[in-house]
């Protein structure tokens, strides 16, 4: 069921208990976790934190800890499946689920005792009515109590029997009609996968309601929202709306800390809105404040796709763009922090004016930045890329180590880890653009009819960087954007993309991800989750639906061709 009062029905319930915290491996979940950890620290709440990257890890961890806890909190996992069916918990176990995955499973919605959903009601949930999905089992054995009356005439018995048969036939027909309606209602409700309000924003709202919101918590909420925007999980309208909500909180915090002593503190965190500022540039360029402007232009999806930098003509257009802006190559190719101050002051206006001439009208972006003390400044997107790279980096070995590194990097006391994450992010972005260039130049993106398909081969440079779901999804989205900019086929511009990358050479498995079409009016709803499920079932493919995002699937490499054939048939 949905929790209406987060403070009374959630926080005050767990405040005096020892709770188990399951946190999914995505940046928004990490930010929500940091906010909840800070609240628990304030109120001395005992908790155990367990990172989970998929359903198998969640089931294993639950079985391991279920005897020690009664209350369980799940962040960015658990809402879109029947949780009670998967975990088979004891009757006294209670699950608080704060998850952005939609649609929410109807059993979770109508479970009155064990499932408590920490989900904002103003999200467009469109949950079917209870009577359309569930029906009380009625005993249809309503035989007349006078059936054995000896005084009844045979004709009366026959008439009564005919009436009972007619009534039972009518009930059976009504039940079949109701079941058909239920299938249609559930199909319409569960057909598309999409995302709701950021989990970090939900947790920040809780902190704000309890008057315990700190600047660090607000920053984590901003990073959680930015993660959704970077990964195209929400629409532009939703992003702008939520940015407006957070901007009001930023203004409130700024007024609260206007005293001079705080403004000059070495240890303070100052958050700024980076859109209307006239003195600070807010460009749609990845990591540009920690990189050179040239590298950022070449490795940002938005600019690389529109310049078509995988071609010689695209490289020439980039040189023309820089000439039009009036930036010397010597300045552009050195670190942004080392550029002339006079150039940096007018950089946004110069770039924005030239970008409009080259068909890039969205070079400015609504976002936030934070200053830690005097020296360290980060945009929210910088932190998203750094944290994501730390979490999915192959160099840390186990998933738990990567999770811990990424979680620590969000604390201002661990800026060395954040800077290390920025270096990993630069490597990841370079590898992404090089892989996109390779795929487009060798025509690896092919039309399968109802969708586009691209497969990375074993041995492709940096292929190990794309075995994790978030990295592969980001590569797929960027590849689709670039393909849409490069192709002249109008029909192909409107198609979704299925992408495959090697997962384990020893086990012979691949990761497959489905991306919705890249259109201006896209509602970010993804239909591949259910399609993957049906295609795997229909062909008996050895598939593993282990990821919290249903549009990501693990598959045996030898089953790939029959799986794709079934997918083509299903979507045609």
Coordinates of C-alpha atoms in Angstrom, one line a residue:
X1 CA 0.0 0.0 0.0
X2 CA 1.0 3.6 -0.5
X3 CA 2.3 5.4 2.6
X4 CA 0.6 8.8 3.0
X5 CA 2.5 10.2 6.0
X6 CA 6.2 9.3 5.5
X7 CA 7.1 10.6 9.0
X8 CA 4.5 8.8 11.1
X9 CA 4.0 5.7 9.0
X10 CA 7.6 5.1 8.0
X11 CA 10.3 7.0 9.9
X12 CA 8.8 6.9 13.4
X13 CA 8.1 3.2 12.9
X14 CA 11.7 2.2 12.1
X15 CA 13.3 4.8 14.3
X16 CA 13.3 2.5 17.4
X17 CA 14.0 -0.6 15.4
X18 CA 17.1 -2.3 13.8
X19 CA 16.5 -2.2 10.1
X20 CA 18.1 -3.8 7.0
X21 CA 18.8 -1.5 4.1
X22 CA 18.9 -3.0 0.5
X23 CA 20.3 -0.4 -2.0
X24 CA 20.4 -0.9 -5.7
X25 CA 23.6 -0.1 -7.7
X26 CA 22.6 3.2 -9.3
X27 CA 23.6 6.8 -8.5
X28 CA 20.1 7.9 -7.5
X29 CA 19.9 5.0 -5.0
X30 CA 23.3 5.9 -3.5
X31 CA 22.2 9.5 -3.0
X32 CA 18.9 8.4 -1.3
X33 CA 21.0 6.0 0.8
X34 CA 23.3 8.9 1.9
X35 CA 20.3 11.0 3.0
X36 CA 18.8 8.2 4.9
X37 CA 22.1 7.3 6.5
X38 CA 22.5 11.0 7.7
X39 CA 19.0 10.9 9.2
X40 CA 19.7 7.6 10.9
X41 CA 22.9 9.0 12.3
X42 CA 21.0 12.0 13.7
X43 CA 18.6 9.7 15.5
X44 CA 21.0 6.9 16.4
X45 CA 19.0 4.3 14.3
X46 CA 20.7 1.0 14.0
X47 CA 20.9 -0.4 10.5
X48 CA 22.7 -2.8 8.2
X49 CA 23.5 -1.8 4.6
X50 CA 23.5 -4.4 1.9
X51 CA 24.2 -3.4 -1.8
X52 CA 22.3 -5.4 -4.3
X53 CA 22.8 -5.3 -8.1
X54 CA 20.0 -7.7 -9.1
X55 CA 17.2 -10.0 -8.0
X56 CA 19.5 -12.9 -7.2
X57 CA 21.6 -10.9 -4.8
X58 CA 18.5 -9.5 -3.2
X59 CA 17.0 -13.0 -2.7
X60 CA 20.3 -14.3 -1.3
X61 CA 20.8 -11.4 1.0
X62 CA 17.3 -11.6 2.3
X63 CA 17.6 -15.3 3.1
X64 CA 20.8 -14.6 4.9
X65 CA 19.4 -11.8 7.1
X66 CA 15.7 -12.5 7.4
X67 CA 15.9 -14.1 10.9
X68 CA 17.6 -11.0 12.4
X69 CA 15.3 -8.2 11.1
X70 CA 11.6 -7.4 11.0
X71 CA 11.8 -4.2 9.0
X72 CA 13.4 -4.0 5.6
X73 CA 14.0 -0.8 3.4
X74 CA 14.5 -1.3 -0.3
X75 CA 15.9 1.6 -2.4
X76 CA 15.3 1.6 -6.2
X77 CA 14.4 -2.1 -6.2
X78 CA 11.3 -4.1 -5.5
X79 CA 8.4 -2.0 -6.6
X80 CA 7.8 -3.4 -10.1
X81 CA 7.6 -7.1 -9.2
X82 CA 5.5 -9.1 -6.7
X83 CA 7.9 -8.8 -3.8
X84 CA 6.1 -11.3 -1.5
X85 CA 6.1 -13.9 -4.2
X86 CA 9.9 -13.5 -4.9
X87 CA 11.1 -13.3 -1.3
X88 CA 8.5 -15.6 0.4
X89 CA 8.9 -13.7 3.8
X90 CA 7.4 -14.5 7.2
X91 CA 4.1 -12.8 7.9
X92 CA 5.6 -10.3 10.4
X93 CA 8.2 -9.0 8.0
X94 CA 7.5 -5.4 6.7
X95 CA 9.0 -3.9 3.6
X96 CA 9.4 -0.2 3.0
X97 CA 10.0 0.3 -0.8
X98 CA 11.3 3.6 -2.2
X99 CA 11.7 2.8 -5.9
X100 CA 11.6 4.9 -9.1
X101 CA 10.7 1.9 -11.3
X102 CA 7.2 2.0 -12.8
X103 CA 4.7 0.5 -13.2
X104 CA 4.3 -0.5 -9.5
X105 CA 3.2 -4.1 -9.2
X106 CA -0.5 -4.3 -8.3
X107 CA 0.0 -6.8 -5.6
X108 CA 2.4 -4.4 -3.9
X109 CA -0.1 -1.6 -4.2
X110 CA -3.0 -3.6 -2.6
X111 CA -1.0 -5.4 0.0
X112 CA -2.2 -3.8 3.3
X113 CA 0.2 -5.2 5.8
X114 CA 3.6 -6.2 4.5
X115 CA 4.4 -3.8 1.6
X116 CA 4.6 -0.1 2.3
X117 CA 5.4 2.0 -0.8
X118 CA 7.4 5.2 -0.2
X119 CA 6.2 6.7 -3.5
X120 CA 4.9 10.2 -4.3
X121 CA 1.2 10.1 -5.1
X122 CA 1.5 13.0 -7.5
X123 CA 3.4 10.8 -10.0
X124 CA 1.2 9.6 -12.8
X125 CA 0.8 6.1 -11.5
X126 CA -2.6 5.1 -13.2
X127 CA -3.0 2.0 -11.0
X128 CA -6.0 -0.2 -12.0
X129 CA -8.9 -0.3 -9.6
X130 CA -9.0 -3.2 -7.1
X131 CA -12.1 -4.8 -8.5
X132 CA -10.6 -4.9 -12.0
X133 CA -7.7 -7.0 -10.8
X134 CA -8.9 -9.0 -7.8
X135 CA -12.1 -10.9 -7.2
X136 CA -13.2 -12.7 -4.1
X137 CA -13.6 -16.5 -4.7
X138 CA -17.3 -17.3 -4.3
X139 CA -18.7 -20.7 -3.8
X140 CA -20.9 -21.5 -6.7
X141 CA -22.5 -24.4 -5.0
X142 CA -25.8 -22.7 -4.3
X143 CA -28.0 -25.7 -4.6
X144 CA -31.5 -25.4 -3.2
X145 CA -32.0 -26.7 0.3
X146 CA -35.3 -28.2 -0.7
X147 CA -33.8 -30.4 -3.3
X148 CA -34.5 -33.5 -1.3
X149 CA -38.1 -32.6 -0.4
X150 CA -40.2 -35.6 -1.0
X151 CA -43.3 -33.6 -1.4
X152 CA -42.0 -31.6 -4.4
X153 CA -43.4 -32.4 -7.8
X154 CA -41.0 -33.7 -10.5
X155 CA -41.8 -30.8 -12.7
X156 CA -40.9 -28.3 -10.0
X157 CA -37.5 -30.1 -9.4
X158 CA -36.8 -30.0 -13.1
X159 CA -37.6 -26.2 -13.4
X160 CA -35.5 -25.5 -10.3
X161 CA -32.5 -27.5 -11.8
X162 CA -32.8 -25.7 -15.1
X163 CA -32.7 -22.3 -13.3
X164 CA -29.6 -23.4 -11.3
X165 CA -27.8 -24.5 -14.5
X166 CA -28.7 -21.3 -16.2
X167 CA -27.5 -19.2 -13.3
X168 CA -24.2 -21.2 -13.1
X169 CA -23.7 -20.8 -16.9
X170 CA -24.2 -17.0 -16.5
X171 CA -21.7 -16.9 -13.6
X172 CA -19.1 -18.8 -15.6
X173 CA -19.6 -16.5 -18.6
X174 CA -19.3 -13.4 -16.4
X175 CA -16.1 -14.8 -14.9
X176 CA -14.6 -15.4 -18.3
X177 CA -15.5 -11.9 -19.4
X178 CA -14.0 -10.5 -16.2
X179 CA -10.7 -12.5 -16.7
X180 CA -10.5 -11.3 -20.3
X181 CA -11.0 -7.7 -19.1
X182 CA -8.4 -8.2 -16.3
X183 CA -5.8 -9.5 -18.9
X184 CA -6.4 -6.4 -21.0
X185 CA -6.2 -4.0 -18.1
X186 CA -3.0 -5.6 -16.8
X187 CA -1.4 -5.7 -20.3
X188 CA -2.2 -1.9 -20.7
X189 CA -0.8 -1.2 -17.3
X190 CA 2.4 -3.3 -17.4
X191 CA 3.2 -2.9 -21.1
X192 CA 5.7 0.0 -20.7
X193 CA 8.5 0.5 -18.2
X194 CA 9.3 4.0 -17.1
X195 CA 10.6 6.0 -14.0
X196 CA 9.0 8.2 -11.4
X197 CA 10.3 10.8 -9.0
X198 CA 14.0 10.4 -7.9
X199 CA 14.4 8.3 -4.7
X200 CA 16.9 10.9 -3.4
X201 CA 14.3 13.6 -3.8
X202 CA 11.7 11.5 -1.9
X203 CA 14.2 11.0 0.9
X204 CA 15.1 14.7 0.9
X205 CA 11.4 15.6 1.2
X206 CA 11.2 13.4 4.3
X207 CA 14.3 15.2 5.8
X208 CA 12.7 18.5 5.0
X209 CA 9.3 17.5 6.6
X210 CA 11.3 16.7 9.8
X211 CA 13.3 20.0 9.6
X212 CA 16.5 17.9 9.4
X213 CA 17.5 18.9 5.9
X214 CA 21.2 19.8 5.6
X215 CA 23.0 21.3 2.6
X216 CA 24.7 18.0 1.9
X217 CA 21.3 16.2 1.8
X218 CA 20.1 18.8 -0.7
X219 CA 23.2 18.3 -2.9
X220 CA 22.6 14.5 -2.8
X221 CA 19.0 15.1 -3.9
X222 CA 20.2 17.2 -6.8
X223 CA 22.7 14.5 -7.9
X224 CA 20.0 11.9 -7.7
X225 CA 17.7 13.9 -10.0
X226 CA 20.6 14.7 -12.4
X227 CA 21.4 10.9 -12.6
X228 CA 17.9 10.4 -14.0
X229 CA 18.4 13.2 -16.5
X230 CA 21.9 12.0 -17.6
X231 CA 20.5 8.5 -18.2
X232 CA 17.3 9.7 -20.0
X233 CA 15.1 8.0 -17.4
X234 CA 12.7 10.9 -17.2
X235 CA 11.2 13.4 -19.7
X236 CA 12.5 16.9 -20.1
X237 CA 9.3 18.3 -18.7
X238 CA 9.6 16.2 -15.5
X239 CA 13.3 17.2 -15.1
X240 CA 12.5 20.9 -15.4
X241 CA 9.6 20.6 -12.9
X242 CA 11.8 18.8 -10.3
X243 CA 14.7 21.3 -10.9
X244 CA 12.2 24.1 -10.0
X245 CA 11.3 22.3 -6.8
X246 CA 15.0 21.9 -5.8
X247 CA 15.8 25.5 -6.9
X248 CA 13.4 26.7 -4.2
X249 CA 15.1 24.6 -1.6
X250 CA 18.5 26.0 -2.8
X251 CA 17.2 29.5 -2.4
X252 CA 16.0 28.7 1.1
X253 CA 19.3 27.2 2.1
X254 CA 21.2 30.2 0.6
X255 CA 19.2 32.6 2.7
X256 CA 19.7 30.5 5.8
X257 CA 23.5 30.7 5.4
X258 CA 23.9 34.3 4.3
X259 CA 26.0 35.2 7.3
X260 CA 29.6 36.2 6.4
X261 CA 31.3 33.7 8.7
X262 CA 29.6 30.8 6.8
X263 CA 30.3 32.3 3.4
X264 CA 34.0 32.4 4.1
X265 CA 34.2 29.0 5.8
X266 CA 36.8 26.6 4.4
X267 CA 34.5 23.7 5.2
X268 CA 31.2 25.0 3.8
X269 CA 29.2 23.6 0.9
X270 CA 27.6 26.3 -1.3
X271 CA 25.1 25.2 -3.9
X272 CA 24.3 27.4 -6.9
X273 CA 21.7 27.2 -9.7
X274 CA 23.6 27.2 -13.0
X275 CA 21.2 28.4 -15.7
X276 CA 20.4 32.1 -15.2
X277 CA 23.9 33.0 -13.9
X278 CA 25.6 35.6 -16.0
X279 CA 29.1 35.1 -14.6
X280 CA 29.3 31.2 -14.6
X281 CA 28.9 29.2 -17.7
X282 CA 26.4 26.3 -17.6
X283 CA 27.2 24.4 -20.8
X284 CA 25.9 21.0 -22.0
X285 CA 29.4 19.6 -22.0
X286 CA 30.5 16.6 -20.0
X287 CA 33.2 17.3 -17.3
X288 CA 34.4 20.4 -19.1
X289 CA 35.5 22.2 -15.9
X290 CA 37.8 19.2 -15.2
X291 CA 38.9 18.6 -18.7
X292 CA 40.0 20.6 -21.8
X293 CA 37.1 22.2 -23.8
X294 CA 38.3 20.3 -26.9
X295 CA 38.1 16.9 -25.2
X296 CA 34.7 17.8 -23.7
X297 CA 33.3 18.8 -27.1
X298 CA 34.6 15.6 -28.7
X299 CA 33.3 13.3 -25.9
X300 CA 29.9 14.8 -25.1
X301 CA 27.1 12.9 -26.8
X302 CA 25.2 16.0 -27.7
X303 CA 28.0 17.8 -29.6
X304 CA 29.7 14.6 -31.0
X305 CA 26.4 13.5 -32.6
X306 CA 25.5 16.8 -34.1
X307 CA 29.0 17.5 -35.5
X308 CA 29.2 13.8 -36.6
X309 CA 32.8 13.6 -35.2
X310 CA 33.3 10.0 -36.4
X311 CA 33.7 11.4 -39.9
X312 CA 36.4 13.7 -41.4
X313 CA 33.6 16.2 -42.4
X314 CA 32.6 16.2 -38.7
X315 CA 36.1 17.0 -37.5
X316 CA 36.2 19.8 -40.0
X317 CA 32.9 21.2 -38.7
X318 CA 34.3 21.2 -35.2
X319 CA 37.3 23.3 -36.4
X320 CA 34.9 25.7 -38.1
X321 CA 32.8 25.9 -34.9
X322 CA 35.8 26.8 -32.8
X323 CA 36.9 29.4 -35.4
X324 CA 33.4 30.9 -35.3
X325 CA 33.5 31.0 -31.5
X326 CA 36.9 32.8 -31.7
X327 CA 38.7 30.4 -29.4
X328 CA 42.4 29.8 -30.1
X329 CA 43.3 26.0 -30.4
X330 CA 46.0 26.5 -27.8
X331 CA 43.4 27.7 -25.3
X332 CA 40.9 25.1 -26.2
X333 CA 43.3 22.1 -25.8
X334 CA 44.6 23.0 -22.4
X335 CA 42.8 22.4 -19.1
X336 CA 39.7 24.5 -18.6
X337 CA 41.0 25.8 -15.3
X338 CA 44.1 27.1 -17.1
X339 CA 42.3 29.1 -19.8
X340 CA 42.5 32.9 -19.9
X341 CA 40.1 34.4 -17.4
X342 CA 38.9 36.9 -20.1
X343 CA 37.9 34.0 -22.3
X344 CA 36.1 32.1 -19.6
X345 CA 34.1 35.1 -18.5
X346 CA 32.3 35.3 -21.9
X347 CA 32.5 31.7 -22.8
X348 CA 28.9 30.8 -22.5
X349 CA 27.6 33.6 -24.6
X350 CA 30.3 33.0 -27.3
X351 CA 29.6 29.2 -27.5
X352 CA 25.8 29.6 -27.3
X353 CA 25.8 32.1 -30.2
X354 CA 27.9 29.9 -32.5
X355 CA 26.1 26.7 -31.4
X356 CA 22.8 28.2 -32.7
X357 CA 24.4 28.7 -36.1
X358 CA 25.5 25.0 -36.2
X359 CA 22.0 23.7 -35.2
X360 CA 22.7 23.2 -31.5
X361 CA 20.0 25.2 -29.7
X362 CA 20.2 23.4 -26.4
X363 CA 23.8 24.1 -25.3
X364 CA 22.6 25.6 -22.0
X365 CA 21.2 23.3 -19.4
X366 CA 19.4 23.8 -16.1
X367 CA 21.6 22.3 -13.4
X368 CA 23.4 23.0 -10.1
X369 CA 26.9 23.3 -8.9
X370 CA 28.5 23.0 -5.5
X371 CA 31.6 24.7 -4.0
X372 CA 33.4 22.8 -1.3
X373 CA 35.4 25.4 0.4
X374 CA 37.3 27.8 -1.9
X375 CA 39.0 25.3 -4.3
X376 CA 36.6 22.5 -5.3
X377 CA 33.7 23.1 -7.6
X378 CA 31.6 20.4 -9.2
X379 CA 28.6 20.4 -11.5
X380 CA 25.9 17.8 -10.6
X381 CA 26.5 16.0 -13.9
X382 CA 30.3 15.7 -13.0
X383 CA 29.4 13.9 -9.8
X384 CA 27.0 11.6 -11.6
X385 CA 29.6 10.5 -14.2
X386 CA 32.3 10.1 -11.5
X387 CA 30.1 8.0 -9.2
X388 CA 28.7 5.9 -12.0
X389 CA 32.3 5.2 -13.3
X390 CA 33.5 4.2 -9.8
X391 CA 30.5 1.9 -9.3
X392 CA 30.9 0.1 -12.7
X393 CA 34.7 0.2 -12.9
X394 CA 36.3 -3.3 -13.5
X395 CA 39.4 -2.3 -11.5
X396 CA 37.8 -2.7 -8.0
X397 CA 37.0 -6.4 -8.4
X398 CA 34.0 -7.2 -6.4
X399 CA 30.7 -5.3 -6.7
X400 CA 30.6 -4.5 -3.0
X401 CA 34.0 -2.8 -3.2
X402 CA 32.9 -0.7 -6.2
X403 CA 29.7 0.2 -4.3
X404 CA 31.6 1.3 -1.2
X405 CA 34.0 3.4 -3.3
X406 CA 31.1 5.1 -5.1
X407 CA 29.2 5.7 -1.9
X408 CA 32.3 7.2 -0.2
X409 CA 32.9 9.5 -3.1
X410 CA 29.6 11.4 -2.4
X411 CA 31.0 12.6 1.0
X412 CA 32.8 15.9 0.9
X413 CA 35.5 14.4 3.1
X414 CA 36.5 12.0 0.3
X415 CA 37.2 14.3 -2.6
X416 CA 40.2 12.3 -3.6
X417 CA 37.9 9.4 -4.5
X418 CA 35.6 11.8 -6.4
X419 CA 38.6 13.1 -8.4
X420 CA 39.6 9.5 -9.1
X421 CA 36.1 8.9 -10.3
X422 CA 36.3 11.9 -12.7
X423 CA 39.4 10.3 -14.3
X424 CA 37.6 7.0 -14.7
X425 CA 34.6 8.9 -16.2
X426 CA 36.9 10.6 -18.8
X427 CA 38.2 7.2 -19.8
X428 CA 34.6 5.8 -20.0
X429 CA 33.4 8.8 -22.1
X430 CA 36.4 8.5 -24.5
X431 CA 35.7 4.7 -24.9
X432 CA 32.0 5.4 -25.5
X433 CA 32.6 7.8 -28.3
X434 CA 35.4 5.6 -29.9
X435 CA 33.0 2.6 -29.8
X436 CA 30.2 4.7 -31.3
X437 CA 32.5 5.8 -34.1
X438 CA 33.6 2.2 -34.7
X439 CA 29.9 1.0 -34.9
X440 CA 28.8 3.7 -37.3
X441 CA 31.9 3.5 -39.6
X442 CA 31.6 -0.3 -39.9
X443 CA 27.8 -0.3 -40.3
X444 CA 27.3 -2.4 -37.2
X445 CA 23.9 -0.8 -36.6
X446 CA 21.4 -2.7 -38.8
X447 CA 17.7 -2.6 -39.1
X448 CA 15.8 -5.8 -38.1
X449 CA 12.5 -4.5 -39.2
X450 CA 10.7 -3.2 -36.0
X451 CA 14.0 -2.2 -34.3
X452 CA 17.6 -1.5 -34.9
X453 CA 20.2 -4.0 -33.6
X454 CA 23.9 -3.6 -32.8
X455 CA 26.2 -6.2 -31.2
X456 CA 29.7 -5.6 -29.8
X457 CA 32.1 -8.5 -30.5
X458 CA 34.4 -10.1 -28.0
X459 CA 37.8 -8.5 -28.5
X460 CA 36.5 -5.0 -29.3
X461 CA 38.7 -2.4 -27.6
X462 CA 37.3 -1.4 -24.1
X463 CA 34.5 -3.9 -24.4
X464 CA 34.9 -4.8 -20.7
X465 CA 33.8 -1.3 -19.8
X466 CA 30.3 -2.0 -21.3
X467 CA 29.5 -5.3 -19.6
X468 CA 27.6 -3.6 -16.7
X469 CA 24.0 -2.5 -17.4
X470 CA 24.3 1.3 -16.7
X471 CA 27.4 1.7 -18.9
X472 CA 25.9 -0.4 -21.7
X473 CA 22.5 1.5 -21.5
X474 CA 24.4 4.9 -21.7
X475 CA 26.4 3.7 -24.7
X476 CA 23.2 2.4 -26.4
X477 CA 21.4 5.7 -25.8
X478 CA 24.4 7.7 -27.2
X479 CA 24.7 5.4 -30.1
X480 CA 21.0 5.7 -31.0
X481 CA 21.3 9.6 -30.8
X482 CA 24.4 9.5 -33.1
X483 CA 22.7 7.1 -35.5
X484 CA 19.6 9.3 -35.8
X485 CA 21.9 12.2 -36.6
X486 CA 23.8 10.3 -39.2
X487 CA 21.2 8.3 -41.1
X488 CA 19.1 9.6 -44.0
X489 CA 16.5 6.9 -43.7
X490 CA 13.5 8.6 -42.1
X491 CA 12.0 5.3 -40.9
X492 CA 15.1 4.3 -39.1
X493 CA 15.1 7.6 -37.2
X494 CA 11.9 6.4 -35.5
X495 CA 13.1 2.9 -34.5
X496 CA 14.2 1.7 -31.0
X497 CA 17.5 0.0 -30.5
X498 CA 18.5 -3.4 -29.1
X499 CA 22.2 -3.7 -28.2
X500 CA 24.3 -6.7 -27.1
X501 CA 27.7 -6.8 -25.4
X502 CA 29.8 -9.8 -24.2
X503 CA 29.3 -10.4 -20.4
X504 CA 31.3 -13.6 -19.7
X505 CA 33.5 -15.4 -22.2
X506 CA 33.8 -18.4 -19.9
X507 CA 30.0 -18.8 -19.5
X508 CA 29.3 -17.7 -23.1
X509 CA 26.8 -15.0 -22.0
X510 CA 25.9 -11.6 -23.4
X511 CA 24.0 -8.6 -21.9
X512 CA 21.2 -7.2 -24.0
X513 CA 19.5 -3.9 -23.5
X514 CA 16.5 -2.3 -25.2
X515 CA 16.3 1.5 -25.8
X516 CA 13.1 3.3 -26.8
X517 CA 13.0 5.5 -30.0
X518 CA 14.9 8.8 -29.9
X519 CA 12.3 11.4 -30.7
X520 CA 11.7 14.9 -29.4
X521 CA 8.3 13.9 -28.0
X522 CA 9.5 10.7 -26.4
X523 CA 7.8 9.9 -23.1
X524 CA 10.8 7.7 -22.1
X525 CA 8.5 4.6 -21.8
X526 CA 10.3 1.4 -22.7
X527 CA 8.3 -1.6 -24.0
X528 CA 11.3 -4.0 -24.2
X529 CA 11.0 -5.4 -20.7
X530 CA 7.8 -7.4 -21.4
X531 CA 8.9 -8.1 -25.0
X532 CA 12.2 -9.7 -23.8
X533 CA 10.3 -11.8 -21.3
X534 CA 7.9 -13.2 -23.9
X535 CA 10.6 -13.7 -26.6
X536 CA 12.7 -15.7 -24.1
X537 CA 9.7 -17.8 -23.0
X538 CA 8.5 -18.5 -26.5
X539 CA 11.9 -19.8 -27.7
X540 CA 13.0 -21.5 -24.4
X541 CA 16.1 -19.3 -24.6
X542 CA 18.4 -19.6 -21.6
X543 CA 17.8 -16.1 -20.3
X544 CA 18.3 -14.5 -16.9
X545 CA 16.0 -11.6 -15.9
X546 CA 18.3 -10.5 -13.0
X547 CA 18.3 -6.7 -13.3
X548 CA 16.0 -4.3 -11.7
X549 CA 15.5 -2.6 -15.1
X550 CA 13.4 -5.1 -17.0
X551 CA 14.8 -3.9 -20.3
X552 CA 18.2 -5.5 -19.5
X553 CA 18.6 -9.2 -19.9
X554 CA 21.4 -11.8 -19.7
X555 CA 21.3 -14.4 -22.5
X556 CA 23.4 -17.4 -23.7
X557 CA 25.3 -16.3 -26.8
X558 CA 24.1 -19.4 -28.9
X559 CA 20.5 -18.6 -28.1
X560 CA 20.8 -15.0 -29.4
X561 CA 19.7 -15.6 -33.0
X562 CA 16.4 -17.4 -32.1
X563 CA 15.7 -14.9 -29.4
X564 CA 16.1 -12.0 -31.9
X565 CA 13.9 -13.9 -34.5
X566 CA 11.2 -14.2 -31.8
X567 CA 11.5 -10.5 -30.9
X568 CA 11.1 -9.5 -34.5
X569 CA 8.0 -11.6 -34.8
X570 CA 6.6 -10.2 -31.6
X571 CA 7.1 -6.6 -32.4
X572 CA 6.2 -6.7 -36.1

